[in-house]
Amino acid sequence: MNVLVNTGPWLPVPPPGYGGIENVVATLVPALRERGVRVVLASVGSSTLEVDELVSVYDAGQFAELQKPYNQVMGVAHAHQAMVAREVRRRDDVDLVHDHLEVVGPAVLSALGGPPVLHTLHWDLRKHPAFYGAFPSSIAVNGVSESQLRLAPAALRSAALGAVHLATPLAGAAPRAEPGEHLVVMGRVCRLKGQHIAARICQKLGLPLVLAGPVSGLGTAAELDAVAQDPYHPLHGHPDVRYHLEAVGPYLDGDLVRWVGTVEGRLRDELYGSARAALFPVQWDEPGGTAVVEALALGVPVVGLRRGCLAELIDHGRTGWLADTEEELAEYVLRVDEIDPEECRAEAARRFTPGVMAERYLELYEATMRRWRLG
Ligand code: UDP
């Protein structure tokens, strides 16, 4: 089978450090290829993932464009998607397109007339009501959790082929790091991920907390400072930048609560794998939660608010704790040592490996092609 996997023009695959969708694809593609699938990757030219072919418009990731007004973002996304459409038309060897590019992806591909398309929904599907409410019916879709689909507009929910949980290559691997004392929040710094709540709890309890992740694409304190000092910088006043400065900043005392910016590769795995617990005080219905399955795979108990996919990924009392309020979250933070890291690792090795995810996608590829043949 020949599958064109489209991530869009935002970041290379694998991404350097932060990158949600690109990480998912970097995890999925090797497992598909091990199962005999030929993969053409549509991404940016600087992607280093081993694939059978790489097609691109842009050489470097266009992530910075995402911070601009929506009409400019659309220009970049359309240029990329037009390339994908041209590529699919030009060649007759693509059996299926596995699309991950939000909004523009399905819109362009639905006008193509074939081959079959499976679009993976990565977001909170209430985000673009007009778009997701009137999704092109010629395109098959899947979610990344049951809860994400439950909250989706009715038409999309009934059309979805199912949910495929996210995975990590860390699942089933040997432990990476010696346990340490710190707690960690791994993710984009923004209100949705709730870093300020973790900071408030840890400061109150006197527990060391490390916040890792970029702020609107800015990965270091120097980059963030430059934006904060320059009123003409396009990111000055960006909601995530303001969130970091106003809601998280007051807790950053350089001692108990620290922000370390983006962490990558081995450093990320060591920082994450040595944590006493990973905190997810999420303020939205987290759709997929790659960082949650990564924590479990590394043997790190997860403590989070019971929102979105968290209840599907975490077994309350066995692999972590799920709380309904900030007060309860604080109580569970004090009980992380009751969770056995080996239970976390075993759960991830059973449910969240690249192989498990690839097998599920192969089933959905078959279902997509069947549906397409039937018209
Ligand atoms: N991540 C990373 N370095 C960072 C922060 C995050 O490598 O400093 C990775 C994290 O390990 C995960 C991904 O970025 O693989 C975030 O994906 P997730 O699904 O957790 O969040 P979202 O897609 O909502 O940003």
GROMACS .gro file of N, CA and C in nm, residues 88-223:
model
  408
   88VAL      N    1  -0.083   1.446  -0.585
   88VAL     CA    2  -0.174   1.331  -0.591
   88VAL      C    3  -0.228   1.314  -0.733
   89ARG      N    4  -0.254   1.426  -0.801
   89ARG     CA    5  -0.305   1.420  -0.939
   89ARG      C    6  -0.198   1.370  -1.036
   90ARG      N    7  -0.075   1.420  -1.016
   90ARG     CA    8   0.036   1.393  -1.108
   90ARG      C    9   0.072   1.245  -1.112
   91ARG      N   10   0.052   1.176  -1.000
   91ARG     CA   11   0.097   1.038  -0.992
   91ARG      C   12  -0.025   0.948  -0.972
   92ASP      N   13  -0.013   0.823  -1.013
   92ASP     CA   14  -0.131   0.737  -0.996
   92ASP      C   15  -0.101   0.623  -0.898
   93ASP      N   16   0.004   0.642  -0.817
   93ASP     CA   17   0.042   0.533  -0.726
   93ASP      C   18   0.003   0.558  -0.580
   94VAL      N   19  -0.073   0.663  -0.552
   94VAL     CA   20  -0.115   0.689  -0.413
   94VAL      C   21  -0.248   0.616  -0.389
   95ASP      N   22  -0.246   0.520  -0.295
   95ASP     CA   23  -0.369   0.445  -0.266
   95ASP      C   24  -0.458   0.520  -0.169
   96LEU      N   25  -0.395   0.601  -0.083
   96LEU     CA   26  -0.473   0.670   0.022
   96LEU      C   27  -0.394   0.791   0.071
   97VAL      N   28  -0.466   0.898   0.102
   97VAL     CA   29  -0.402   1.015   0.164
   97VAL      C   30  -0.441   1.015   0.312
   98HIS      N   31  -0.340   1.018   0.399
   98HIS     CA   32  -0.367   1.031   0.543
   98HIS      C   33  -0.331   1.174   0.580
   99ASP      N   34  -0.436   1.255   0.596
   99ASP     CA   35  -0.419   1.399   0.610
   99ASP      C   36  -0.428   1.444   0.756
  100HIS      N   37  -0.339   1.535   0.795
  100HIS     CA   38  -0.339   1.585   0.934
  100HIS      C   39  -0.348   1.738   0.937
  101LEU      N   40  -0.370   1.802   0.820
  101LEU     CA   41  -0.367   1.948   0.815
  101LEU      C   42  -0.505   2.005   0.841
  102GLU      N   43  -0.515   2.072   0.954
  102GLU     CA   44  -0.644   2.123   0.999
  102GLU      C   45  -0.706   2.220   0.898
  103VAL      N   46  -0.834   2.218   0.885
  103VAL     CA   47  -0.918   2.309   0.808
  103VAL      C   48  -0.891   2.305   0.657
  104VAL      N   49  -0.773   2.352   0.618
  104VAL     CA   50  -0.743   2.362   0.476
  104VAL      C   51  -0.727   2.224   0.412
  105GLY      N   52  -0.671   2.130   0.487
  105GLY     CA   53  -0.642   1.998   0.432
  105GLY      C   54  -0.764   1.934   0.370
  106PRO      N   55  -0.868   1.904   0.447
  106PRO     CA   56  -0.986   1.839   0.392
  106PRO      C   57  -1.056   1.924   0.289
  107ALA      N   58  -1.057   2.057   0.311
  107ALA     CA   59  -1.128   2.145   0.219
  107ALA      C   60  -1.072   2.129   0.077
  108VAL      N   61  -0.940   2.128   0.065
  108VAL     CA   62  -0.879   2.116  -0.067
  108VAL      C   63  -0.894   1.973  -0.119
  109LEU      N   64  -0.869   1.876  -0.032
  109LEU     CA   65  -0.868   1.737  -0.080
  109LEU      C   66  -1.008   1.688  -0.120
  110SER      N   67  -1.111   1.747  -0.060
  110SER     CA   68  -1.246   1.700  -0.094
  110SER      C   69  -1.281   1.735  -0.238
  111ALA      N   70  -1.214   1.838  -0.291
  111ALA     CA   71  -1.243   1.879  -0.428
  111ALA      C   72  -1.164   1.794  -0.529
  112LEU      N   73  -1.086   1.703  -0.480
  112LEU     CA   74  -0.988   1.632  -0.564
  112LEU      C   75  -1.051   1.517  -0.644
  113GLY      N   76  -1.152   1.454  -0.586
  113GLY     CA   77  -1.217   1.344  -0.656
  113GLY      C   78  -1.145   1.211  -0.643
  114GLY      N   79  -1.054   1.194  -0.555
  114GLY     CA   80  -0.986   1.066  -0.531
  114GLY      C   81  -0.838   1.085  -0.530
  115PRO      N   82  -0.759   0.999  -0.473
  115PRO     CA   83  -0.790   0.874  -0.404
  115PRO      C   84  -0.859   0.899  -0.269
  116PRO      N   85  -0.894   0.791  -0.197
  116PRO     CA   86  -0.960   0.810  -0.069
  116PRO      C   87  -0.874   0.886   0.031
  117VAL      N   88  -0.941   0.962   0.118
  117VAL     CA   89  -0.870   1.043   0.217
  117VAL      C   90  -0.920   1.008   0.357
  118LEU      N   91  -0.825   0.985   0.448
  118LEU     CA   92  -0.857   0.974   0.591
  118LEU      C   93  -0.796   1.096   0.659
  119HIS      N   94  -0.880   1.175   0.725
  119HIS     CA   95  -0.830   1.294   0.795
  119HIS      C   96  -0.835   1.268   0.945
  120THR      N   97  -0.720   1.283   1.011
  120THR     CA   98  -0.717   1.265   1.156
  120THR      C   99  -0.744   1.399   1.224
  121LEU      N  100  -0.843   1.398   1.311
  121LEU     CA  101  -0.884   1.519   1.382
  121LEU      C  102  -0.799   1.532   1.508
  122HIS      N  103  -0.719   1.636   1.515
  122HIS     CA  104  -0.627   1.649   1.629
  122HIS      C  105  -0.673   1.748   1.735
  123TRP      N  106  -0.780   1.826   1.703
  123TRP     CA  107  -0.810   1.939   1.790
  123TRP      C  108  -0.939   1.920   1.866
  124ASP      N  109  -0.965   2.016   1.954
  124ASP     CA  110  -1.097   2.028   2.013
  124ASP      C  111  -1.189   2.068   1.898
  125LEU      N  112  -1.286   1.984   1.866
  125LEU     CA  113  -1.361   2.001   1.741
  125LEU      C  114  -1.468   2.109   1.752
  126ARG      N  115  -1.474   2.176   1.868
  126ARG     CA  116  -1.564   2.290   1.879
  126ARG      C  117  -1.491   2.418   1.840
  127LYS      N  118  -1.362   2.403   1.801
  127LYS     CA  119  -1.280   2.521   1.774
  127LYS      C  120  -1.326   2.599   1.650
  128HIS      N  121  -1.359   2.527   1.543
  128HIS     CA  122  -1.404   2.594   1.420
  128HIS      C  123  -1.544   2.543   1.387
  129PRO      N  124  -1.646   2.595   1.456
  129PRO     CA  125  -1.779   2.535   1.441
  129PRO      C  126  -1.828   2.534   1.297
  130ALA      N  127  -1.804   2.643   1.223
  130ALA     CA  128  -1.857   2.649   1.086
  130ALA      C  129  -1.791   2.540   1.003
  131PHE      N  130  -1.662   2.524   1.020
  131PHE     CA  131  -1.590   2.426   0.939
  131PHE      C  132  -1.622   2.282   0.979
  132TYR      N  133  -1.605   2.252   1.107
  132TYR     CA  134  -1.625   2.112   1.149
  132TYR      C  135  -1.772   2.073   1.146
  133GLY      N  136  -1.862   2.175   1.155
  133GLY     CA  137  -2.005   2.146   1.148
  133GLY      C  138  -2.049   2.105   1.008
  134ALA      N  139  -1.974   2.145   0.907
  134ALA     CA  140  -2.012   2.112   0.768
  134ALA      C  141  -1.895   2.044   0.700
  135PHE      N  142  -1.850   1.936   0.758
  135PHE     CA  143  -1.730   1.869   0.710
  135PHE      C  144  -1.760   1.795   0.578
  136PRO      N  145  -1.668   1.799   0.478
  136PRO     CA  146  -1.696   1.728   0.352
  136PRO      C  147  -1.719   1.578   0.374
  137SER      N  148  -1.834   1.529   0.328
  137SER     CA  149  -1.871   1.390   0.361
  137SER      C  150  -1.790   1.289   0.280
  138SER      N  151  -1.719   1.337   0.176
  138SER     CA  152  -1.639   1.243   0.095
  138SER      C  153  -1.512   1.202   0.169
  139ILE      N  154  -1.484   1.267   0.280
  139ILE     CA  155  -1.358   1.240   0.352
  139ILE      C  156  -1.386   1.163   0.481
  140ALA      N  157  -1.312   1.052   0.497
  140ALA     CA  158  -1.326   0.975   0.622
  140ALA      C  159  -1.247   1.044   0.732
  141VAL      N  160  -1.296   1.034   0.854
  141VAL     CA  161  -1.224   1.099   0.964
  141VAL      C  162  -1.208   1.002   1.081
  142ASN      N  163  -1.106   1.029   1.162
  142ASN     CA  164  -1.095   0.960   1.291
  142ASN      C  165  -1.051   1.061   1.396
  143GLY      N  166  -1.084   1.030   1.520
  143GLY     CA  167  -1.043   1.116   1.631
  143GLY      C  168  -0.921   1.056   1.700
  144VAL      N  169  -0.871   1.128   1.802
  144VAL     CA  170  -0.759   1.076   1.879
  144VAL      C  171  -0.801   1.035   2.021
  145SER      N  172  -0.929   1.051   2.051
  145SER     CA  173  -0.985   0.997   2.176
  145SER      C  174  -1.136   0.991   2.162
  146GLU      N  175  -1.196   0.908   2.246
  146GLU     CA  176  -1.342   0.895   2.244
  146GLU      C  177  -1.406   1.026   2.292
  147SER      N  178  -1.344   1.087   2.393
  147SER     CA  179  -1.405   1.209   2.449
  147SER      C  180  -1.404   1.321   2.346
  148GLN      N  181  -1.300   1.329   2.266
  148GLN     CA  182  -1.295   1.432   2.160
  148GLN      C  183  -1.413   1.414   2.065
  149LEU      N  184  -1.441   1.289   2.028
  149LEU     CA  185  -1.551   1.265   1.934
  149LEU      C  186  -1.687   1.290   2.000
  150ARG      N  187  -1.696   1.255   2.129
  150ARG     CA  188  -1.823   1.279   2.200
  150ARG      C  189  -1.861   1.427   2.198
  151LEU      N  190  -1.758   1.515   2.202
  151LEU     CA  191  -1.784   1.659   2.208
  151LEU      C  192  -1.795   1.722   2.068
  152ALA      N  193  -1.776   1.641   1.964
  152ALA     CA  194  -1.772   1.694   1.827
  152ALA      C  195  -1.913   1.728   1.778
  153PRO      N  196  -1.923   1.817   1.677
  153PRO     CA  197  -2.054   1.841   1.615
  153PRO      C  198  -2.113   1.707   1.567
  154ALA      N  199  -2.247   1.697   1.574
  154ALA     CA  200  -2.313   1.568   1.553
  154ALA      C  201  -2.275   1.502   1.420
  155ALA      N  202  -2.269   1.582   1.312
  155ALA     CA  203  -2.244   1.523   1.180
  155ALA      C  204  -2.106   1.456   1.178
  156LEU      N  205  -2.013   1.522   1.238
  156LEU     CA  206  -1.876   1.471   1.238
  156LEU      C  207  -1.866   1.346   1.326
  157ARG      N  208  -1.935   1.352   1.438
  157ARG     CA  209  -1.933   1.239   1.532
  157ARG      C  210  -1.988   1.113   1.466
  158SER      N  211  -2.097   1.128   1.393
  158SER     CA  212  -2.158   1.007   1.336
  158SER      C  213  -2.078   0.959   1.215
  159ALA      N  214  -2.004   1.050   1.150
  159ALA     CA  215  -1.927   1.008   1.031
  159ALA      C  216  -1.792   0.944   1.070
  160ALA      N  217  -1.746   0.966   1.192
  160ALA     CA  218  -1.610   0.922   1.228
  160ALA      C  219  -1.598   0.770   1.231
  161LEU      N  220  -1.484   0.722   1.182
  161LEU     CA  221  -1.460   0.577   1.181
  161LEU      C  222  -1.420   0.526   1.319
  162GLY      N  223  -1.383   0.616   1.408
  162GLY     CA  224  -1.344   0.574   1.543
  162GLY      C  225  -1.234   0.661   1.597
  163ALA      N  226  -1.183   0.624   1.714
  163ALA     CA  227  -1.074   0.701   1.777
  163ALA      C  228  -0.949   0.613   1.784
  164VAL      N  229  -0.835   0.673   1.760
  164VAL     CA  230  -0.707   0.602   1.774
  164VAL      C  231  -0.623   0.681   1.875
  165HIS      N  232  -0.592   0.619   1.987
  165HIS     CA  233  -0.512   0.689   2.087
  165HIS      C  234  -0.371   0.715   2.035
  166LEU      N  235  -0.311   0.818   2.088
  166LEU     CA  236  -0.174   0.853   2.048
  166LEU      C  237  -0.076   0.755   2.111
  167ALA      N  238   0.046   0.754   2.058
  167ALA     CA  239   0.145   0.655   2.102
  167ALA      C  240   0.281   0.723   2.117
  168THR      N  241   0.375   0.648   2.168
  168THR     CA  242   0.511   0.701   2.180
  168THR      C  243   0.614   0.589   2.164
  169PRO      N  244   0.725   0.619   2.095
  169PRO     CA  245   0.831   0.517   2.083
  169PRO      C  246   0.893   0.484   2.218
  170LEU      N  247   0.866   0.567   2.320
  170LEU     CA  248   0.921   0.540   2.453
  170LEU      C  249   0.849   0.423   2.519
  171ALA      N  250   0.730   0.388   2.469
  171ALA     CA  251   0.653   0.280   2.531
  171ALA      C  252   0.725   0.146   2.513
  172GLY      N  253   0.749   0.079   2.623
  172GLY     CA  254   0.815  -0.052   2.618
  172GLY      C  255   0.966  -0.044   2.625
  173ALA      N  256   1.023   0.078   2.621
  173ALA     CA  257   1.169   0.092   2.629
  173ALA      C  258   1.214   0.085   2.776
  174ALA      N  259   1.344   0.068   2.795
  174ALA     CA  260   1.398   0.060   2.931
  174ALA      C  261   1.387   0.197   2.999
  175PRO      N  262   1.380   0.200   3.133
  175PRO     CA  263   1.376   0.331   3.202
  175PRO      C  264   1.496   0.416   3.162
  176ARG      N  265   1.473   0.547   3.147
  176ARG     CA  266   1.576   0.635   3.092
  176ARG      C  267   1.656   0.710   3.197
  177ALA      N  268   1.596   0.732   3.314
  177ALA     CA  269   1.661   0.826   3.408
  177ALA      C  270   1.638   0.782   3.551
  178GLU      N  271   1.727   0.827   3.638
  178GLU     CA  272   1.711   0.805   3.783
  178GLU      C  273   1.598   0.894   3.833
  179PRO      N  274   1.516   0.842   3.926
  179PRO     CA  275   1.408   0.928   3.978
  179PRO      C  276   1.463   1.050   4.051
  180GLY      N  277   1.396   1.162   4.036
  180GLY     CA  278   1.435   1.285   4.106
  180GLY      C  279   1.322   1.334   4.195
  181GLU      N  280   1.328   1.458   4.234
  181GLU     CA  281   1.229   1.512   4.328
  181GLU      C  282   1.126   1.601   4.260
  182HIS      N  283   1.160   1.648   4.140
  182HIS     CA  284   1.076   1.753   4.081
  182HIS      C  285   0.949   1.697   4.017
  183LEU      N  286   0.848   1.783   4.013
  183LEU     CA  287   0.728   1.757   3.934
  183LEU      C  288   0.744   1.834   3.804
  184VAL      N  289   0.668   1.795   3.703
  184VAL     CA  290   0.689   1.861   3.574
  184VAL      C  291   0.557   1.882   3.500
  185VAL      N  292   0.549   1.994   3.428
  185VAL     CA  293   0.443   2.012   3.328
  185VAL      C  294   0.513   2.021   3.194
  186MET      N  295   0.478   1.930   3.103
  186MET     CA  296   0.542   1.927   2.970
  186MET      C  297   0.438   1.969   2.867
  187GLY      N  298   0.460   2.083   2.803
  187GLY     CA  299   0.364   2.124   2.699
  187GLY      C  300   0.377   2.271   2.667
  188ARG      N  301   0.309   2.311   2.557
  188ARG     CA  302   0.303   2.453   2.521
  188ARG      C  303   0.260   2.531   2.645
  189VAL      N  304   0.326   2.644   2.671
  189VAL     CA  305   0.283   2.726   2.784
  189VAL      C  306   0.166   2.812   2.736
  190CYS      N  307   0.048   2.781   2.784
  190CYS     CA  308  -0.072   2.856   2.746
  190CYS      C  309  -0.181   2.822   2.847
  191ARG      N  310  -0.283   2.907   2.850
  191ARG     CA  311  -0.387   2.891   2.953
  191ARG      C  312  -0.453   2.754   2.946
  192LEU      N  313  -0.469   2.701   2.825
  192LEU     CA  314  -0.535   2.571   2.809
  192LEU      C  315  -0.463   2.461   2.886
  193LYS      N  316  -0.331   2.470   2.893
  193LYS     CA  317  -0.252   2.365   2.959
  193LYS      C  318  -0.240   2.390   3.110
  194GLY      N  319  -0.274   2.510   3.154
  194GLY     CA  320  -0.290   2.538   3.297
  194GLY      C  321  -0.163   2.540   3.381
  195GLN      N  322  -0.052   2.585   3.323
  195GLN     CA  323   0.073   2.589   3.401
  195GLN      C  324   0.060   2.670   3.530
  196HIS      N  325  -0.023   2.777   3.527
  196HIS     CA  326  -0.033   2.863   3.647
  196HIS      C  327  -0.092   2.785   3.766
  197ILE      N  328  -0.176   2.687   3.736
  197ILE     CA  329  -0.237   2.610   3.845
  197ILE      C  330  -0.132   2.518   3.909
  198ALA      N  331  -0.053   2.452   3.823
  198ALA     CA  332   0.056   2.368   3.876
  198ALA      C  333   0.151   2.451   3.961
  199ALA      N  334   0.182   2.572   3.911
  199ALA     CA  335   0.276   2.660   3.982
  199ALA      C  336   0.218   2.700   4.118
  200ARG      N  337   0.089   2.734   4.117
  200ARG     CA  338   0.025   2.777   4.242
  200ARG      C  339   0.027   2.664   4.345
  201ILE      N  340  -0.006   2.543   4.298
  201ILE     CA  341  -0.011   2.428   4.390
  201ILE      C  342   0.128   2.398   4.445
  202CYS      N  343   0.227   2.394   4.357
  202CYS     CA  344   0.361   2.354   4.402
  202CYS      C  345   0.421   2.459   4.494
  203GLN      N  346   0.392   2.587   4.466
  203GLN     CA  347   0.446   2.689   4.555
  203GLN      C  348   0.383   2.675   4.695
  204LYS      N  349   0.253   2.648   4.696
  204LYS     CA  350   0.183   2.634   4.824
  204LYS      C  351   0.237   2.513   4.902
  205LEU      N  352   0.263   2.404   4.828
  205LEU     CA  353   0.306   2.280   4.895
  205LEU      C  354   0.458   2.275   4.917
  206GLY      N  355   0.529   2.372   4.858
  206GLY     CA  356   0.676   2.372   4.872
  206GLY      C  357   0.742   2.259   4.794
  207LEU      N  358   0.686   2.227   4.679
  207LEU     CA  359   0.742   2.119   4.597
  207LEU      C  360   0.810   2.177   4.472
  208PRO      N  361   0.927   2.123   4.433
  208PRO     CA  362   0.993   2.177   4.314
  208PRO      C  363   0.915   2.141   4.187
  209LEU      N  364   0.899   2.241   4.100
  209LEU     CA  365   0.824   2.221   3.976
  209LEU      C  366   0.904   2.275   3.859
  210VAL      N  367   0.912   2.196   3.752
  210VAL     CA  368   0.975   2.242   3.628
  210VAL      C  369   0.868   2.253   3.521
  211LEU      N  370   0.859   2.371   3.460
  211LEU     CA  371   0.767   2.392   3.348
  211LEU      C  372   0.851   2.387   3.221
  212ALA      N  373   0.821   2.293   3.132
  212ALA     CA  374   0.896   2.281   3.007
  212ALA      C  375   0.802   2.302   2.889
  213GLY      N  376   0.849   2.378   2.791
  213GLY     CA  377   0.768   2.399   2.672
  213GLY      C  378   0.778   2.541   2.621
  214PRO      N  379   0.752   2.561   2.494
  214PRO     CA  380   0.763   2.694   2.434
  214PRO      C  381   0.642   2.782   2.465
  215VAL      N  382   0.663   2.912   2.451
  215VAL     CA  383   0.554   3.008   2.464
  215VAL      C  384   0.533   3.066   2.324
  216SER      N  385   0.424   3.028   2.262
  216SER     CA  386   0.396   3.077   2.127
  216SER      C  387   0.517   3.059   2.035
  217GLY      N  388   0.580   2.944   2.044
  217GLY     CA  389   0.696   2.912   1.958
  217GLY      C  390   0.828   2.964   2.012
  218LEU      N  391   0.826   3.046   2.118
  218LEU     CA  392   0.951   3.099   2.173
  218LEU      C  393   1.004   2.999   2.275
  219GLY      N  394   1.128   2.952   2.251
  219GLY     CA  395   1.177   2.839   2.330
  219GLY      C  396   1.273   2.874   2.441
  220THR      N  397   1.315   3.002   2.449
  220THR     CA  398   1.411   3.039   2.555
  220THR      C  399   1.368   3.169   2.623
  221ALA      N  400   1.425   3.191   2.743
  221ALA     CA  401   1.394   3.314   2.817
  221ALA      C  402   1.444   3.435   2.738
  222ALA      N  403   1.557   3.420   2.668
  222ALA     CA  404   1.611   3.534   2.592
  222ALA      C  405   1.515   3.572   2.479
  223GLU      N  406   1.461   3.472   2.411
  223GLU     CA  407   1.365   3.501   2.302
  223GLU      C  408   1.240   3.568   2.357
   0.00000   0.00000   0.00000
